[in-house]
Coordinates of C-alpha atoms in Angstrom, one line a residue:
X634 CA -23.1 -4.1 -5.2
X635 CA -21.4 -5.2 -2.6
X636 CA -25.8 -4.0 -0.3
X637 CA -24.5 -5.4 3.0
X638 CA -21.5 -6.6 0.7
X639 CA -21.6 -3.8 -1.5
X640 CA -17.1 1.1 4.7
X641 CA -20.5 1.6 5.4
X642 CA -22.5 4.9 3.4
X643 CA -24.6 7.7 4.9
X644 CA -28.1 7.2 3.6
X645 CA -29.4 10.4 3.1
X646 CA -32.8 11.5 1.6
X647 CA -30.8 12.4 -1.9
X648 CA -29.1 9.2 -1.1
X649 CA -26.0 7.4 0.0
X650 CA -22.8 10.0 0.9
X651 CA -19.9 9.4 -0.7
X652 CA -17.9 10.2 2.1
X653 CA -17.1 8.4 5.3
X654 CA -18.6 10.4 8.3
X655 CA -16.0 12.5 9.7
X656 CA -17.3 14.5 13.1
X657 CA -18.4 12.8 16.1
X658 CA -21.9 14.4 15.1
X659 CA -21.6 12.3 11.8
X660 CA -20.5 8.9 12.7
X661 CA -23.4 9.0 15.2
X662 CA -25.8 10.2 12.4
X663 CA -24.3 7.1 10.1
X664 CA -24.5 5.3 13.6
X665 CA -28.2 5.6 14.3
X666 CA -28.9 5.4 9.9
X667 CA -26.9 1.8 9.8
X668 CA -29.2 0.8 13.1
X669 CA -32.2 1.4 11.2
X670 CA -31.0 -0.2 8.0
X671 CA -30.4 -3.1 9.9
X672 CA -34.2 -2.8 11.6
X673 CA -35.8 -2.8 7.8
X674 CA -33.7 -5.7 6.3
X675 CA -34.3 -8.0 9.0
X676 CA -38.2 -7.3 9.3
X677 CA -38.1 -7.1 5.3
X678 CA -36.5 -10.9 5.4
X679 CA -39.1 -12.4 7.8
X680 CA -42.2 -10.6 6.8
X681 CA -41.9 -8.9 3.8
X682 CA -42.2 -4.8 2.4
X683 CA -45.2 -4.7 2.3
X684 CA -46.4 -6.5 5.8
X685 CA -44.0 -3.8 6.6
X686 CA -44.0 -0.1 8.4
X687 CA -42.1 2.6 8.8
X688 CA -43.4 2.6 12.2
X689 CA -42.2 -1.3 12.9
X690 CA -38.8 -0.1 11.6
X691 CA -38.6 2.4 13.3
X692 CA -40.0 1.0 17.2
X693 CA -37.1 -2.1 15.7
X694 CA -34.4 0.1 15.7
X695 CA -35.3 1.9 19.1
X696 CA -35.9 5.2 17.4
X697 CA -38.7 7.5 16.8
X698 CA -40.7 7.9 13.7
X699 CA -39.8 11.9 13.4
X700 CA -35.9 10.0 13.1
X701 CA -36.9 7.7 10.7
X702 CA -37.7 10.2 8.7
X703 CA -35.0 12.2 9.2
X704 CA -33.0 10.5 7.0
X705 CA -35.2 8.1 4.7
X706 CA -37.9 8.8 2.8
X707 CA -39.6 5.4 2.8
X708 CA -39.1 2.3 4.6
X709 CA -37.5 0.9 1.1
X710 CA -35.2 3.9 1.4
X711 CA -34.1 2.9 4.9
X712 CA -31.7 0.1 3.4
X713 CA -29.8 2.0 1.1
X714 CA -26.8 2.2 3.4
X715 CA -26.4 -1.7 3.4
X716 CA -27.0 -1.8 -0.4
X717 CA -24.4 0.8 -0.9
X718 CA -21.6 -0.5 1.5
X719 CA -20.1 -3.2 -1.2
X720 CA -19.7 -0.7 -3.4
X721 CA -18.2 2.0 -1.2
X722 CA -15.4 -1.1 -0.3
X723 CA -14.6 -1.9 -3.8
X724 CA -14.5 1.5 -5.1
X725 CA -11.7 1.9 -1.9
X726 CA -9.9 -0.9 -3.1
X727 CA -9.7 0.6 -6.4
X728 CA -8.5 3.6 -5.1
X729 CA -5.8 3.0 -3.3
X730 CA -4.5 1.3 -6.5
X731 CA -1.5 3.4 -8.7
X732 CA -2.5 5.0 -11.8
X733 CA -1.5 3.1 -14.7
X734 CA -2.0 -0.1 -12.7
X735 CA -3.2 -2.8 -15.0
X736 CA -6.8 -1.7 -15.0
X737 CA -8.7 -5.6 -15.9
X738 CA -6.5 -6.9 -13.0
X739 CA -7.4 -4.3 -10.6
X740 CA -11.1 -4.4 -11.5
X741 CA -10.9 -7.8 -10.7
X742 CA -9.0 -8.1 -7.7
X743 CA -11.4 -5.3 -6.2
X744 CA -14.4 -7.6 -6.8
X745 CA -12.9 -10.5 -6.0
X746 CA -11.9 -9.2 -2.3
X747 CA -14.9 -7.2 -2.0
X748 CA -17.3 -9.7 -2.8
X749 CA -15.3 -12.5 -0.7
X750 CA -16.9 -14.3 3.1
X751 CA -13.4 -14.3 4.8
X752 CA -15.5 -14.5 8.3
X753 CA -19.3 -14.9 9.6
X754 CA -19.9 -10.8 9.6
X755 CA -19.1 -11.1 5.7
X756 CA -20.8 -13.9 4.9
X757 CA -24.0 -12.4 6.8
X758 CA -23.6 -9.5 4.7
X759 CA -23.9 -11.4 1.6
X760 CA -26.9 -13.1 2.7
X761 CA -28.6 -9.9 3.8
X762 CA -28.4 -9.0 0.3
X763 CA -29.5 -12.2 -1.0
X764 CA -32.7 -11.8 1.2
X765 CA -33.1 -8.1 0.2
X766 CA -33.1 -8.6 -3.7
X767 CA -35.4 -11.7 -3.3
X768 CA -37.8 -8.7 -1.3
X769 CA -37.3 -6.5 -4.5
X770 CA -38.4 -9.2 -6.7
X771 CA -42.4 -8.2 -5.6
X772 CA -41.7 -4.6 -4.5
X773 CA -40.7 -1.9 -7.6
X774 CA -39.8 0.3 -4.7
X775 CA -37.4 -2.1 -3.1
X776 CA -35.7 -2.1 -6.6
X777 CA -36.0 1.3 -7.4
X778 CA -33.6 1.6 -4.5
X779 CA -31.3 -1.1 -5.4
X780 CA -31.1 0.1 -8.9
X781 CA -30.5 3.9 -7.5
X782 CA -27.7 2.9 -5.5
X783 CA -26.1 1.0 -8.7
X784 CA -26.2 4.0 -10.3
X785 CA -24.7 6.2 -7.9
X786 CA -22.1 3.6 -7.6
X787 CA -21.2 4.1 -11.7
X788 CA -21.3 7.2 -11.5
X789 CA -18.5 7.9 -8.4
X790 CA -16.8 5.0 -9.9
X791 CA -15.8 7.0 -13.4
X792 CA -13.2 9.2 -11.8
X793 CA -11.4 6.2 -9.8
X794 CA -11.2 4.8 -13.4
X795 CA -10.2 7.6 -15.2
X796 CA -7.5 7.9 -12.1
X797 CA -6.1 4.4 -12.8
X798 CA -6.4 4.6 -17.0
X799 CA -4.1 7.2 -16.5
X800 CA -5.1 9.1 -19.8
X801 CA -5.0 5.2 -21.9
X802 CA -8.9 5.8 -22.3
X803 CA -11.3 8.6 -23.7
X804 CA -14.0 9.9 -21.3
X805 CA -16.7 7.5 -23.2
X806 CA -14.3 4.8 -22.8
X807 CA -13.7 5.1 -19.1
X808 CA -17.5 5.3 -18.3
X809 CA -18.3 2.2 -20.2
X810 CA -15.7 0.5 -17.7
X811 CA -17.1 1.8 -15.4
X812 CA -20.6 0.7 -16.2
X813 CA -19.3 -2.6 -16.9
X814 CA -17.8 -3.3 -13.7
X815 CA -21.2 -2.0 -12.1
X816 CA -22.9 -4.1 -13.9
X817 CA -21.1 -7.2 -13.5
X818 CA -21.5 -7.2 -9.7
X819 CA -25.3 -6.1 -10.0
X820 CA -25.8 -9.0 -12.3
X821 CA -23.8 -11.3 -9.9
X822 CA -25.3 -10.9 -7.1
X823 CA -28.8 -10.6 -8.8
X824 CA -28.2 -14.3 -10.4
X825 CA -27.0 -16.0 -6.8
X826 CA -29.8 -14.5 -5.1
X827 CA -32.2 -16.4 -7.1
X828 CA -30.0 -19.8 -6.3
X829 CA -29.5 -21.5 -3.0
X830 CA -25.4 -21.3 -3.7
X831 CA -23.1 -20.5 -0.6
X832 CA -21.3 -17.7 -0.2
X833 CA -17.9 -19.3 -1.4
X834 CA -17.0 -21.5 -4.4
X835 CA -17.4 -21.4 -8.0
X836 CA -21.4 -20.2 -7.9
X837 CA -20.7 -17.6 -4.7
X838 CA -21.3 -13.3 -5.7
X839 CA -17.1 -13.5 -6.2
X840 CA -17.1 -16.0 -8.5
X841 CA -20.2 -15.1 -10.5
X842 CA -19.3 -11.2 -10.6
X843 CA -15.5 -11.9 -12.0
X844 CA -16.9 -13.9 -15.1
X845 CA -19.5 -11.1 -15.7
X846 CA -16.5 -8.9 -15.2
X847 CA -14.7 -11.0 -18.3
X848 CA -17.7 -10.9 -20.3
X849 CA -18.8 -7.6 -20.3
X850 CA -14.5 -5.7 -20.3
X851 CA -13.3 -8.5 -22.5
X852 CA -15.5 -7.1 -25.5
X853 CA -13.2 -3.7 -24.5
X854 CA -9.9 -5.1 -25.8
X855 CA -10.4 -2.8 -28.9
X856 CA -11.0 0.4 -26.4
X857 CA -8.3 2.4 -26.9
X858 CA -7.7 5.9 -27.4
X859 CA -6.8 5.5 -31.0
X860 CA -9.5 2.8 -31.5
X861 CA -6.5 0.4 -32.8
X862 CA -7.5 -3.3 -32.7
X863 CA -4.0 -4.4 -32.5
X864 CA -2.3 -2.2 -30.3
X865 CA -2.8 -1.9 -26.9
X866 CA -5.9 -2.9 -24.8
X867 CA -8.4 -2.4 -21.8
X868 CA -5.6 -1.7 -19.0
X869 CA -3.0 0.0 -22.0
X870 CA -0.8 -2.3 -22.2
X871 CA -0.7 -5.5 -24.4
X872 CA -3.8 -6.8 -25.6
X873 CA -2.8 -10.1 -24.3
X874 CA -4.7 -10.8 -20.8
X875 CA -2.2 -11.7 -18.0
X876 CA -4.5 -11.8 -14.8
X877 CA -4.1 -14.0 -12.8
X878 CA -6.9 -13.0 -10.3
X879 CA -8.6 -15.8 -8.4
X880 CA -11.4 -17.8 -10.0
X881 CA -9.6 -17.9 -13.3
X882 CA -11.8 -19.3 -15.7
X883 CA -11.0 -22.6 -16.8

C-alpha cells in the first residue's frame, strides 16, 4: 500500500482509476465511492466480512443498494479505494521527482512520507489498514482485493520508474524496481498488521517498509544496463549507497 495509507482512487468495477476525479460529476462519484468505503471498513472492523452485507454497507453509508452496486461488485470490492489511496500518494511523490534523480533515495523518501502518521487522520488511516488485512486474513475475497490493488499499483508504477531511471535501466530492470518497491510496502504493512506496534517508531509501516525496501533493491546493485558489477548501480550512479533517508539502518 499505503489502503487508507496507501489522493484518494476511484473504485470502479474494473478497479481503482488512476486518475484524480476531475468534473464536478466525478469528484461526487469518488465522493459517494469513498463514503461507502468508509461504511464497509468500519462494519468489517467491528463485525467481520462475513457478518457482513452489501445491504448494511450500503443503509451505513446512506445510499441505496442499486448505488452500491454501481460501483463495486462485492462488499470486499467496496474498500478498494482506501486500499489504493497509499499507493496513489507515493506514486505522486515519485512523480514529481526529476528524471535521473537518485532512484534508491527517491523510492525511499516516497515511502518514508507516504507511509508516515504526521496527524490523527494519518494515523487513522494506517490503522484502518491494520484492521482491514487482519479481515483478509479469514476472507480470500478480502485478499483478493488487497492483492489486486497491489498489482495495479506495480503496474502504473513502471513508467514513474522508467521516468526517473532516465534510460540507466532495461525495461525488465525497471519492472523489477518496480515490483520491489510494491512489495516492500505490501510486506510492511502485512508484518505490522499482525503486531500491536504504533504507527511511529522503529516497528511502524515506515520503518518496516524502508528495510524491505533495502532488502529487496539492495540485491539490484548489479542492475545495470550493461549488467556490469562494478560500474554503476540501482539509481546509475556509483554503486556506493549515499541515502540518507530516515530510519537508516543501524
Amino acid at each position: 500500500m499505503v489502503p487508507g495509507p496507501y489522493a484518494s482512487g476511484v473504485s470502479t468495477k474494473s478497479g481503482v482509476s488512476a486518475r484524480p476525479p476531475s468534473s464536478l460529476t466525478e469528484r461526487r462519484k469518488a465522493a459517494t465511492q469513498l463514503e461507502i468505503a468508509h461504511a464497509a471498513a468500519e462494519l468489517f472492523a467491528t463485525q467481520g466480512p462475513h457478518a457482513t452485507t452489501a445491504e448494511e454497507i450500503a443503509r451505513h453509508a446512506g445510499v441505496a443498494l442499486r448505488t452500491f452496486y454501481r460501483y463495486f461488485r462485492s462488499k470486499q470490492d467496496a474498500v478498494s479505494p482506501l486500499l489504493a489511496d497509499g499507493a496513489d500518494r507515493w506514486r505522486a511523490l515519485l512523480e514529481a521527482a526529476e528524471p535521473g534523480t537518485d532512484l534508491s533515495l527517491a523510492l525511499e523518501t516516497a515511502v518514508e512520507q507516504s507511509l508516515a502518521a504526521p496527524d490523527e487522520e494519518a494515523a487513522g488511516a494506517l490503522l484502518r489498514t491494520r484492521g482491514l488485512l487482519r479481515a483478509a486474513a479469514d476472507d480470500p475475497a478480502l485478499r483478493a482485493v488487497w492483492y489486486r490493488v497491489n498489482q495495479e499499483s506495480e503496474e502504473r508504477l513502471v513508467p514513474v520508474v522508467a521516468r526517473l531511471a532516465d534510460g540507466s535501466l532495461r525495461a525488465m530492470q525497471v519492472r523489477l524496481v518496480a515490483a520491489a518497491a510494491t512489495d516492500a510496502i505490501r510486506i510492511a504493512l502485512e508484518t505490522w498488521a499482525d503486531t500491536e506496534a504504533g504507527v511511529t517508531g522503529e516497528a511502524a509501516p515506515a520503518a518496516l517498509a524502508i528495510d524491505c525496501l533495502r532488502q529487496l533493491v539492495g540485491g539490484m546493485g548489479a542492475l545495470r544496463p550493461d549488467c556490469d558489477s562494478e560500474s554503476q548501480g540501482l539509481s546509475g550512479g556509483s554503486g556506493r549507497r549515499t541515502s540518507t533517508a530516515p530510519h537508516q539502518r543501524r
